[in-house]
PDB file of C-alpha atoms in Angstrom:
ATOM      1  CA  MET A   2      66.019 -40.278  17.258  1.00 49.00           C
ATOM      2  CA  ASP A   3      64.540 -37.248  19.176  1.00 51.00           C
ATOM      3  CA  PHE A   4      63.816 -35.531  15.897  1.00 46.00           C
ATOM      4  CA  VAL A   5      62.128 -38.827  14.281  1.00 48.00           C
ATOM      5  CA  LEU A   6      58.832 -38.542  16.249  1.00 50.00           C
ATOM      6  CA  PRO A   7      57.854 -34.980  15.163  1.00 49.00           C
ATOM      7  CA  LEU A   8      58.685 -36.238  11.592  1.00 47.00           C
ATOM      8  CA  VAL A   9      56.494 -39.033  11.827  1.00 46.00           C
ATOM      9  CA  ILE A  10      53.653 -36.770  13.473  1.00 53.00           C
ATOM     10  CA  ALA A  11      53.998 -34.093  10.496  1.00 50.00           C
ATOM     11  CA  ALA A  12      53.928 -36.835   7.928  1.00 52.00           C
ATOM     12  CA  ALA A  13      50.652 -38.242   9.274  1.00 51.00           C
ATOM     13  CA  ALA A  14      49.000 -34.843   9.429  1.00 49.00           C
ATOM     14  CA  PHE A  15      49.963 -33.898   5.990  1.00 47.00           C
ATOM     15  CA  ALA A  16      48.552 -37.183   4.507  1.00 50.00           C
ATOM     16  CA  ILE A  17      45.460 -36.539   6.465  1.00 45.00           C
ATOM     17  CA  TYR A  18      45.094 -33.164   5.133  1.00 43.00           C
ATOM     18  CA  ARG A  19      45.598 -34.528   1.611  1.00 50.00           C
ATOM     19  CA  ALA A  20      42.828 -36.842   2.025  1.00 50.00           C
ATOM     20  CA  LEU A  21      40.268 -34.525   3.176  1.00 46.00           C
ATOM     21  CA  PRO A  22      37.912 -33.590   0.794  1.00 49.00           C
ATOM     22  CA  GLU A  23      38.461 -29.909  -1.053  1.00 49.00           C
ATOM     23  CA  PRO A  24      36.219 -27.118   0.565  1.00 45.00           C
ATOM     24  CA  LYS A  25      33.488 -25.905  -1.642  1.00 45.00           C
ATOM     25  CA  PRO A  26      33.696 -22.360  -2.715  1.00 45.00           C
ATOM     26  CA  LYS A  27      31.755 -19.645  -0.903  1.00 41.00           C
ATOM     27  CA  ALA A  28      28.611 -18.371  -2.393  1.00 42.00           C
ATOM     28  CA  GLU A  29      29.362 -15.191  -4.874  1.00 43.00           C
ATOM     29  CA  ALA A  30      28.631 -11.999  -3.507  1.00 40.00           C
ATOM     30  CA  GLU A  31      27.663  -9.169  -5.475  1.00 40.00           C
ATOM     31  CA  PRO A  32      26.680  -5.479  -4.709  1.00 42.00           C
ATOM     32  CA  GLU A  33      23.593  -3.876  -5.479  1.00 38.00           C
ATOM     33  CA  PRO A  34      23.731  -0.274  -7.006  1.00 38.00           C
ATOM     34  CA  ASP A  35      23.467   1.912  -4.139  1.00 40.00           C
ATOM     35  CA  GLY A  36      22.600  -1.154  -1.893  1.00 36.00           C
ATOM     36  CA  PRO A  37      23.679  -3.820   0.654  1.00 34.00           C
ATOM     37  CA  VAL A  38      25.791  -6.634  -0.349  1.00 31.00           C
ATOM     38  CA  VAL A  39      23.522  -9.478  -1.253  1.00 31.00           C
ATOM     39  CA  MET A  40      24.341 -13.197  -1.693  1.00 30.00           C
ATOM     40  CA  ARG A  41      23.126 -15.367  -4.671  1.00 32.00           C
ATOM     41  CA  ILE A  42      20.296 -17.704  -3.550  1.00 34.00           C
ATOM     42  CA  GLY A  43      20.107 -19.514  -7.275  1.00 40.00           C
ATOM     43  CA  PRO A  44      18.580 -19.048 -10.381  1.00 46.00           C
ATOM     44  CA  ILE A  45      15.575 -16.309 -10.620  1.00 50.00           C
ATOM     45  CA  GLU A  46      13.244 -16.770 -13.600  1.00 63.00           C
ATOM     46  CA  LYS A  47      12.538 -13.925 -15.803  1.00 74.00           C
ATOM     47  CA  PRO A  48       9.408 -12.116 -14.296  1.00 84.00           C
ATOM     48  CA  SER A  49       5.893 -12.332 -16.166  1.00 88.00           C
ATOM     49  CA  VAL A  50       4.056  -8.986 -16.881  1.00 90.00           C
ATOM     50  CA  ARG A  51       0.509  -8.934 -17.597  1.00 90.00           C
ATOM     51  CA  ASP A  52      -1.211  -5.633 -18.384  1.00 91.00           C
ATOM     52  CA  VAL A  53      -4.638  -5.375 -17.373  1.00 89.00           C
ATOM     53  CA  ASP A  54      -6.279  -2.130 -18.543  1.00 82.00           C
ATOM     54  CA  GLU A  55      -4.185   0.370 -17.196  1.00 85.00           C
ATOM     55  CA  LEU A  56      -2.727  -2.074 -14.771  1.00 92.00           C
ATOM     56  CA  ARG A  57       0.900  -3.766 -14.850  1.00 93.00           C
ATOM     57  CA  ILE A  58       1.021  -6.955 -12.812  1.00 94.00           C
ATOM     58  CA  VAL A  59       4.643  -8.168 -12.539  1.00 95.00           C
ATOM     59  CA  VAL A  60       5.130 -11.826 -11.340  1.00 95.00           C
ATOM     60  CA  TYR A  61       8.586 -13.226  -9.888  1.00 94.00           C
ATOM     61  CA  MET A  62       9.215 -16.775  -9.789  1.00 92.00           C
ATOM     62  CA  LEU A  63      11.619 -17.127  -6.801  1.00 91.00           C
ATOM     63  CA  PRO A  64      13.513 -20.123  -5.748  1.00 89.00           C
ATOM     64  CA  ASP A  65      11.141 -20.580  -2.620  1.00 92.00           C
ATOM     65  CA  CYS A  66       8.119 -18.602  -3.266  1.00 94.00           C
ATOM     66  CA  VAL A  67       6.230 -16.644  -5.968  1.00 96.00           C
ATOM     67  CA  ARG A  68       5.961 -12.692  -5.812  1.00 96.00           C
ATOM     68  CA  TRP A  69       2.907 -10.624  -7.249  1.00 97.00           C
ATOM     69  CA  GLY A  70       3.179  -7.018  -7.623  1.00 96.00           C
ATOM     70  CA  VAL A  71       1.452  -4.111  -8.696  1.00 96.00           C
ATOM     71  CA  GLU A  72       1.618  -0.222  -8.982  1.00 94.00           C
ATOM     72  CA  LEU A  73      -1.053   1.725  -8.729  1.00 90.00           C
ATOM     73  CA  PRO A  74      -1.440   5.683  -9.891  1.00 84.00           C
ATOM     74  CA  ARG A  75      -1.481   8.231  -7.386  1.00 79.00           C
ATOM     75  CA  PRO A  76      -2.764   8.502  -4.485  1.00 78.00           C
ATOM     76  CA  GLY A  77      -2.563   4.796  -4.519  1.00 85.00           C
ATOM     77  CA  THR A  78      -3.383   2.240  -1.437  1.00 89.00           C
ATOM     78  CA  ALA A  79      -3.655   2.235   2.120  1.00 87.00           C
ATOM     79  CA  THR A  80      -0.862   1.224   4.441  1.00 90.00           C
ATOM     80  CA  PHE A  81      -1.438  -2.297   5.213  1.00 94.00           C
ATOM     81  CA  ARG A  82       0.138  -5.907   6.396  1.00 95.00           C
ATOM     82  CA  ILE A  83      -1.272  -9.201   6.166  1.00 96.00           C
ATOM     83  CA  TYR A  84       0.578 -12.300   7.579  1.00 95.00           C
ATOM     84  CA  PRO A  85      -0.298 -15.620   8.912  1.00 94.00           C
ATOM     85  CA  GLU A  86      -1.279 -15.913  12.341  1.00 86.00           C
ATOM     86  CA  GLY A  87       1.683 -17.306  14.609  1.00 73.00           C
ATOM     87  CA  ALA A  88       4.557 -16.717  16.968  1.00 54.00           C
ATOM     88  CA  LYS A  89       4.757 -12.748  15.540  1.00 56.00           C
ATOM     89  CA  SER A  90       1.150 -12.189  16.134  1.00 56.00           C
ATOM     90  CA  PHE A  91       1.033 -13.758  19.533  1.00 56.00           C
ATOM     91  CA  ALA A  92       3.715 -11.469  20.450  1.00 58.00           C
ATOM     92  CA  SER A  93       2.289  -8.488  19.029  1.00 59.00           C
ATOM     93  CA  LYS A  94      -0.885  -9.115  20.831  1.00 55.00           C
ATOM     94  CA  LEU A  95       0.906  -9.851  23.907  1.00 54.00           C
ATOM     95  CA  PHE A  96       2.298  -6.528  24.080  1.00 52.00           C
ATOM     96  CA  GLY A  97      -0.808  -4.688  23.215  1.00 51.00           C
ATOM     97  CA  GLY A  98      -0.828  -4.738  19.426  1.00 56.00           C
ATOM     98  CA  GLU A  99      -4.287  -4.473  17.769  1.00 66.00           C
ATOM     99  CA  ASP A 100      -5.032  -6.225  14.655  1.00 82.00           C
ATOM    100  CA  VAL A 101      -7.870  -5.190  12.320  1.00 86.00           C
ATOM    101  CA  GLU A 102     -10.902  -7.556  12.406  1.00 88.00           C
ATOM    102  CA  LEU A 103     -12.628  -8.009   9.047  1.00 91.00           C
ATOM    103  CA  ALA A 104     -15.663 -10.002  10.046  1.00 89.00           C
ATOM    104  CA  VAL A 105     -16.532 -10.875   6.547  1.00 91.00           C
ATOM    105  CA  HIS A 106     -15.077 -14.136   6.256  1.00 92.00           C
ATOM    106  CA  PRO A 107     -15.808 -17.269   8.899  1.00 90.00           C
ATOM    107  CA  VAL A 108     -11.643 -17.971   9.287  1.00 93.00           C
ATOM    108  CA  PHE A 109      -9.869 -15.052   7.831  1.00 95.00           C
ATOM    109  CA  ASP A 110      -9.204 -13.165  10.938  1.00 92.00           C
ATOM    110  CA  TYR A 111      -8.131 -16.299  13.177  1.00 91.00           C
ATOM    111  CA  THR A 112      -5.734 -17.323   9.765  1.00 94.00           C
ATOM    112  CA  PHE A 113      -4.109 -14.066   9.079  1.00 95.00           C
ATOM    113  CA  MET A 114      -3.040 -11.120  11.210  1.00 94.00           C
ATOM    114  CA  ILE A 115      -4.049  -7.576   9.643  1.00 94.00           C
ATOM    115  CA  ARG A 116      -2.107  -4.580  10.816  1.00 93.00           C
ATOM    116  CA  ALA A 117      -2.823  -0.855   9.218  1.00 90.00           C
ATOM    117  CA  ASP A 118      -2.801   2.551   9.951  1.00 82.00           C
ATOM    118  CA  ASP A 119      -6.393   3.102   8.449  1.00 84.00           C
ATOM    119  CA  HIS A 120      -8.418   0.430   9.434  1.00 86.00           C
ATOM    120  CA  GLU A 121     -11.621   1.470   7.296  1.00 83.00           C
ATOM    121  CA  ALA A 122      -9.705   1.606   4.056  1.00 87.00           C
ATOM    122  CA  VAL A 123      -8.691  -2.082   4.490  1.00 92.00           C
ATOM    123  CA  ARG A 124     -12.089  -2.853   5.502  1.00 91.00           C
ATOM    124  CA  ARG A 125     -13.130  -1.553   1.971  1.00 89.00           C
ATOM    125  CA  MET A 126     -10.298  -3.300   0.072  1.00 94.00           C
ATOM    126  CA  TRP A 127     -10.773  -6.724   1.933  1.00 96.00           C
ATOM    127  CA  ARG A 128     -14.412  -7.800   1.400  1.00 95.00           C
ATOM    128  CA  HIS A 129     -15.602 -11.320   1.204  1.00 96.00           C
ATOM    129  CA  GLU A 130     -14.554 -12.147  -2.282  1.00 97.00           C
ATOM    130  CA  GLN A 131     -10.710 -10.860  -1.604  1.00 97.00           C
ATOM    131  CA  CYS A 132     -10.641 -13.116   1.678  1.00 97.00           C
ATOM    132  CA  ALA A 133     -11.422 -16.193   0.314  1.00 97.00           C
ATOM    133  CA  ALA A 134      -9.166 -15.706  -2.856  1.00 97.00           C
ATOM    134  CA  LEU A 135      -6.447 -15.011  -0.557  1.00 98.00           C
ATOM    135  CA  MET A 136      -7.263 -18.140   1.477  1.00 96.00           C
ATOM    136  CA  GLY A 137      -7.275 -20.311  -1.623  1.00 96.00           C
ATOM    137  CA  ILE A 138      -3.890 -19.196  -2.488  1.00 97.00           C
ATOM    138  CA  SER A 139      -1.841 -19.955   0.355  1.00 96.00           C
ATOM    139  CA  ARG A 140      -2.645 -19.761   4.097  1.00 96.00           C
ATOM    140  CA  GLU A 141       0.783 -18.747   4.556  1.00 96.00           C
ATOM    141  CA  ALA A 142       0.956 -16.066   2.096  1.00 97.00           C
ATOM    142  CA  VAL A 143       1.748 -12.172   2.971  1.00 97.00           C
ATOM    143  CA  VAL A 144       0.488  -9.113   1.225  1.00 98.00           C
ATOM    144  CA  TYR A 145       1.193  -5.427   2.134  1.00 95.00           C
ATOM    145  CA  GLY A 146       0.287  -2.291   0.634  1.00 95.00           C
ATOM    146  CA  GLU A 147       2.110   0.809   1.103  1.00 91.00           C
ATOM    147  CA  GLN A 148       1.220   4.286  -1.068  1.00 84.00           C
ATOM    148  CA  GLN A 149       1.504   3.125  -4.667  1.00 91.00           C
ATOM    149  CA  VAL A 150       2.612  -0.462  -4.491  1.00 95.00           C
ATOM    150  CA  ILE A 151       0.594  -3.723  -3.487  1.00 97.00           C
ATOM    151  CA  VAL A 152       2.821  -7.209  -3.224  1.00 97.00           C
ATOM    152  CA  LEU A 153       1.288 -10.576  -2.902  1.00 98.00           C
ATOM    153  CA  GLU A 154       4.125 -13.344  -1.855  1.00 97.00           C
ATOM    154  CA  ALA A 155       3.376 -17.108  -1.027  1.00 96.00           C
ATOM    155  CA  PRO A 156       5.805 -19.764  -0.423  1.00 94.00           C
ATOM    156  CA  GLY A 157       6.238 -22.601  -3.036  1.00 92.00           C
ATOM    157  CA  ARG A 158       5.610 -23.203  -6.421  1.00 88.00           C
ATOM    158  CA  PHE A 159       2.276 -22.725  -8.073  1.00 90.00           C
ATOM    159  CA  GLU A 160       0.511 -23.993 -11.214  1.00 89.00           C
ATOM    160  CA  ASP A 161      -0.903 -21.619 -13.678  1.00 90.00           C
ATOM    161  CA  ASP A 162      -4.312 -21.231 -12.272  1.00 92.00           C
ATOM    162  CA  VAL A 163      -2.878 -20.238  -8.878  1.00 94.00           C
ATOM    163  CA  ILE A 164      -0.864 -17.651 -10.508  1.00 95.00           C
ATOM    164  CA  GLU A 165      -3.875 -16.407 -12.504  1.00 95.00           C
ATOM    165  CA  ARG A 166      -5.942 -16.161  -9.116  1.00 96.00           C
ATOM    166  CA  GLY A 167      -3.053 -14.180  -7.607  1.00 97.00           C
ATOM    167  CA  ILE A 168      -3.150 -11.742 -10.477  1.00 96.00           C
ATOM    168  CA  ASP A 169      -6.905 -11.413 -10.185  1.00 97.00           C
ATOM    169  CA  LEU A 170      -6.551 -10.889  -6.661  1.00 98.00           C
ATOM    170  CA  LEU A 171      -4.345  -7.930  -7.135  1.00 97.00           C
ATOM    171  CA  VAL A 172      -6.286  -6.281  -9.624  1.00 96.00           C
ATOM    172  CA  ALA A 173      -9.455  -6.407  -7.356  1.00 96.00           C
ATOM    173  CA  LEU A 174      -7.535  -4.537  -4.280  1.00 96.00           C
ATOM    174  CA  ALA A 175      -6.099  -2.336  -6.669  1.00 94.00           C
ATOM    175  CA  ARG A 176      -9.426  -1.464  -8.313  1.00 92.00           C
ATOM    176  CA  THR A 177     -10.869  -0.742  -4.887  1.00 91.00           C
ATOM    177  CA  ASP A 178     -12.138   3.016  -4.629  1.00 89.00           C
ATOM    178  CA  LEU A 179     -10.529   3.918  -1.626  1.00 87.00           C
ATOM    179  CA  TYR A 180     -10.962   7.666  -1.997  1.00 86.00           C
ATOM    180  CA  GLY A 181     -14.127   8.084  -3.848  1.00 87.00           C
ATOM    181  CA  ILE A 182     -12.315   9.167  -7.179  1.00 87.00           C
ATOM    182  CA  ARG A 183     -15.791   7.542  -9.094  1.00 87.00           C
ATOM    183  CA  VAL A 184     -17.709   9.874  -7.077  1.00 91.00           C
ATOM    184  CA  LEU A 185     -15.803  12.943  -8.095  1.00 91.00           C
ATOM    185  CA  SER A 186     -16.163  12.056 -11.504  1.00 88.00           C
ATOM    186  CA  THR A 187     -20.112  12.439 -11.780  1.00 90.00           C
ATOM    187  CA  LEU A 188     -19.924  15.855 -10.074  1.00 92.00           C
ATOM    188  CA  PRO A 189     -21.494  18.267 -12.430  1.00 91.00           C
ATOM    189  CA  ASP A 190     -19.162  20.109 -14.836  1.00 92.00           C
ATOM    190  CA  ALA A 191     -16.234  17.998 -13.080  1.00 92.00           C
ATOM    191  CA  LYS A 192     -13.348  17.685 -15.483  1.00 91.00           C
ATOM    192  CA  PRO A 193     -10.289  15.205 -14.853  1.00 89.00           C
ATOM    193  CA  VAL A 194      -6.821  16.922 -14.387  1.00 85.00           C
ATOM    194  CA  ALA A 195      -4.842  14.342 -12.859  1.00 74.00           C
ATOM    195  CA  ASP A 196      -5.089  10.468 -11.743  1.00 70.00           C
ATOM    196  CA  SER A 197      -7.499  11.488  -8.856  1.00 80.00           C
ATOM    197  CA  LEU A 198      -8.400  15.335  -9.276  1.00 89.00           C
ATOM    198  CA  VAL A 199     -11.271  16.664 -11.021  1.00 92.00           C
ATOM    199  CA  ARG A 200     -11.622  20.444 -11.781  1.00 93.00           C
ATOM    200  CA  LEU A 201     -14.736  22.508 -11.314  1.00 92.00           C
ATOM    201  CA  PRO A 202     -15.847  25.927 -12.414  1.00 89.00           C
ATOM    202  CA  GLY A 203     -14.633  28.878 -10.027  1.00 82.00           C
ATOM    203  CA  PRO A 204     -14.390  31.676  -9.776  1.00 82.00           C
ATOM    204  CA  GLY A 205     -10.644  31.146  -9.823  1.00 80.00           C
ATOM    205  CA  GLU A 206      -9.683  27.412 -10.138  1.00 84.00           C
ATOM    206  CA  ILE A 207     -11.043  24.563  -8.163  1.00 93.00           C
ATOM    207  CA  ARG A 208     -10.160  21.142  -7.561  1.00 94.00           C
ATOM    208  CA  VAL A 209     -11.385  18.647  -5.746  1.00 95.00           C
ATOM    209  CA  GLY A 210      -9.460  15.050  -4.752  1.00 92.00           C
ATOM    210  CA  PRO A 211      -8.037  13.055  -2.328  1.00 89.00           C
ATOM    211  CA  TYR A 212      -5.113  14.400  -0.426  1.00 86.00           C
ATOM    212  CA  ARG A 213      -2.580  12.248   1.586  1.00 79.00           C
ATOM    213  CA  ASP A 214      -1.499  13.713   4.673  1.00 79.00           C
ATOM    214  CA  GLY A 215       1.169  11.186   6.419  1.00 74.00           C
ATOM    215  CA  ASP A 216      -0.521   7.802   6.633  1.00 69.00           C
ATOM    216  CA  ARG A 217      -3.924   9.528   6.406  1.00 76.00           C
ATOM    217  CA  VAL A 218      -5.966  10.414   3.151  1.00 82.00           C
ATOM    218  CA  ARG A 219      -8.353  12.914   3.222  1.00 89.00           C
ATOM    219  CA  THR A 220     -10.892  14.515   0.722  1.00 93.00           C
ATOM    220  CA  ARG A 221     -10.087  18.168  -0.473  1.00 95.00           C
ATOM    221  CA  ILE A 222     -11.309  21.254  -1.898  1.00 95.00           C
ATOM    222  CA  TRP A 223      -8.723  23.265  -3.061  1.00 94.00           C
ATOM    223  CA  SER A 224      -9.270  26.932  -4.894  1.00 93.00           C
ATOM    224  CA  GLN A 225      -7.200  30.052  -6.017  1.00 88.00           C
ATOM    225  CA  ILE A 226      -9.311  32.224  -3.617  1.00 85.00           C
ATOM    226  CA  ARG A 227      -8.046  34.979  -1.033  1.00 84.00           C
ATOM    227  CA  VAL A 228      -9.846  34.895   2.041  1.00 85.00           C
ATOM    228  CA  ASP A 229      -9.471  38.107   4.214  1.00 77.00           C
ATOM    229  CA  ARG A 230     -12.001  37.456   6.774  1.00 78.00           C
ATOM    230  CA  GLU A 231     -12.848  35.020   9.382  1.00 82.00           C
ATOM    231  CA  VAL A 232     -16.120  32.806   7.924  1.00 87.00           C
ATOM    232  CA  VAL A 233     -17.833  29.869   9.868  1.00 90.00           C
ATOM    233  CA  VAL A 234     -18.240  26.388   7.944  1.00 93.00           C
ATOM    234  CA  PRO A 235     -21.598  25.686   7.643  1.00 92.00           C
ATOM    235  CA  PHE A 236     -22.759  22.503   9.853  1.00 92.00           C
ATOM    236  CA  GLU A 237     -23.903  20.389   6.903  1.00 93.00           C
ATOM    237  CA  LEU A 238     -20.481  19.900   5.842  1.00 94.00           C
ATOM    238  CA  GLY A 239     -19.419  17.918   8.587  1.00 92.00           C
ATOM    239  CA  THR A 240     -15.669  17.283   9.560  1.00 93.00           C
ATOM    240  CA  ALA A 241     -14.821  19.800   6.960  1.00 94.00           C
ATOM    241  CA  LYS A 242     -12.043  22.175   7.862  1.00 94.00           C
ATOM    242  CA  LEU A 243     -11.068  25.643   6.226  1.00 94.00           C
ATOM    243  CA  GLU A 244      -7.526  27.122   5.832  1.00 92.00           C
ATOM    244  CA  SER A 245      -6.346  30.045   4.010  1.00 90.00           C
ATOM    245  CA  GLU A 246      -2.934  31.146   3.326  1.00 88.00           C
ATOM    246  CA  GLY A 247      -2.501  34.243   0.334  1.00 83.00           C
ATOM    247  CA  VAL A 248      -4.390  33.178  -2.552  1.00 84.00           C
ATOM    248  CA  GLU A 249      -5.007  29.455  -1.688  1.00 90.00           C
ATOM    249  CA  THR A 250      -7.896  28.516   0.468  1.00 93.00           C
ATOM    250  CA  THR A 251      -8.350  24.936   1.102  1.00 94.00           C
ATOM    251  CA  LEU A 252     -11.442  22.686   2.560  1.00 95.00           C
ATOM    252  CA  THR A 253     -10.577  19.476   3.985  1.00 94.00           C
ATOM    253  CA  TRP A 254     -12.465  16.570   5.525  1.00 95.00           C
ATOM    254  CA  ASP A 255     -11.379  14.330   8.209  1.00 90.00           C
ATOM    255  CA  GLY A 256     -11.293  11.545   6.147  1.00 87.00           C
ATOM    256  CA  ILE A 257     -13.003  10.406   2.688  1.00 89.00           C
ATOM    257  CA  GLU A 258     -16.054  12.070   1.960  1.00 91.00           C
ATOM    258  CA  GLU A 259     -18.368  10.166  -0.888  1.00 89.00           C
ATOM    259  CA  ASP A 260     -21.293  11.812  -0.251  1.00 92.00           C
ATOM    260  CA  PRO A 261     -21.887  14.041  -3.570  1.00 93.00           C
ATOM    261  CA  ARG A 262     -24.488  16.166  -2.136  1.00 94.00           C
ATOM    262  CA  ARG A 263     -21.888  17.183   0.759  1.00 95.00           C
ATOM    263  CA  LEU A 264     -19.672  17.638  -1.749  1.00 95.00           C
ATOM    264  CA  LEU A 265     -21.501  19.835  -4.014  1.00 94.00           C
ATOM    265  CA  ALA A 266     -22.075  21.912  -0.965  1.00 95.00           C
ATOM    266  CA  GLY A 267     -18.504  22.285   0.010  1.00 95.00           C
ATOM    267  CA  VAL A 268     -17.590  23.404  -3.606  1.00 94.00           C
ATOM    268  CA  ALA A 269     -20.885  25.996  -3.203  1.00 94.00           C
ATOM    269  CA  PHE A 270     -19.156  27.481  -0.026  1.00 94.00           C
ATOM    270  CA  VAL A 271     -15.947  27.314  -1.607  1.00 93.00           C
ATOM    271  CA  ARG A 272     -17.373  29.794  -4.500  1.00 92.00           C
ATOM    272  CA  SER A 273     -19.244  31.806  -1.807  1.00 90.00           C
ATOM    273  CA  LEU A 274     -15.734  33.018  -0.119  1.00 90.00           C
ATOM    274  CA  ALA A 275     -15.332  34.827  -3.425  1.00 81.00           C
ATOM    275  CA  GLU A 276     -18.524  36.986  -2.960  1.00 74.00           C
ATOM    276  CA  ALA A 277     -19.360  39.291  -0.063  1.00 56.00           C
ATOM    277  CA  PRO A 278     -17.722  38.821   3.111  1.00 57.00           C
ATOM    278  CA  ALA A 279     -19.449  37.032   6.294  1.00 45.00           C
ATOM    279  CA  LEU A 280     -18.602  37.101   9.855  1.00 43.00           C
ATOM    280  CA  GLY A 281     -17.795  34.516  12.002  1.00 43.00           C
ATOM    281  CA  VAL A 282     -14.628  32.396  12.933  1.00 43.00           C
ATOM    282  CA  PHE A 283     -12.713  29.661  11.322  1.00 43.00           C
ATOM    283  CA  ARG A 284     -13.721  26.002  12.690  1.00 44.00           C
TER     284      ARG A 284
END
């Protein structure tokens, strides 16, 4: 009889196992090309594409949010991130992080945390109209820009009018003249040679435009002029610094230069380098 009890226990356990519901299959994992393995999160609607002038806006309807994105021509946009005030921003400030204060909207600075490498560039992008537009879309939205991309993401599902407002916001941000390109196009005899460069008469070839140096963007005059002597940069050119190597000479400002008179003075100075020698030192 000693063997009966184990048989009874085994039979009871098997009956309980049969009565349990079948486990649901695990979510299917699918590797992305040259990327990590990701889990399927549900159906994603086909993205909507909108062409506005030379900009292409792509809108993704994700299961739990809407994502707007735009790709910009060179030199692109400022590097920044805007996200709701909360635990992250509190911790950031607690450990010495500093956000950008726009001071153009009554509650925007208290609603969102703004981080950026170039504070002035972000202030030029985010005027009162852009701040009010983001507040009207969602106070839980996240916006970030990096080099040639700006992305807006907001949780939830939205009506068509909100989708349109998101598109309008990205277009406004993308059209901000962060790097003084419109001023360059007004310089006498300037001819566009790229998305953000203009060419001016030499001697040699002279190009003027924004130059990305890491996270900063600076205005630079580039020329094919050999300078084998020491020269002094005129005081009226402000922060401009001269560098020469081989047959290339550049005059670079510390930031974006938008004063057309100063730009023309810089071009005239570079042209003068091909003329009679001048004594002095690099500054």
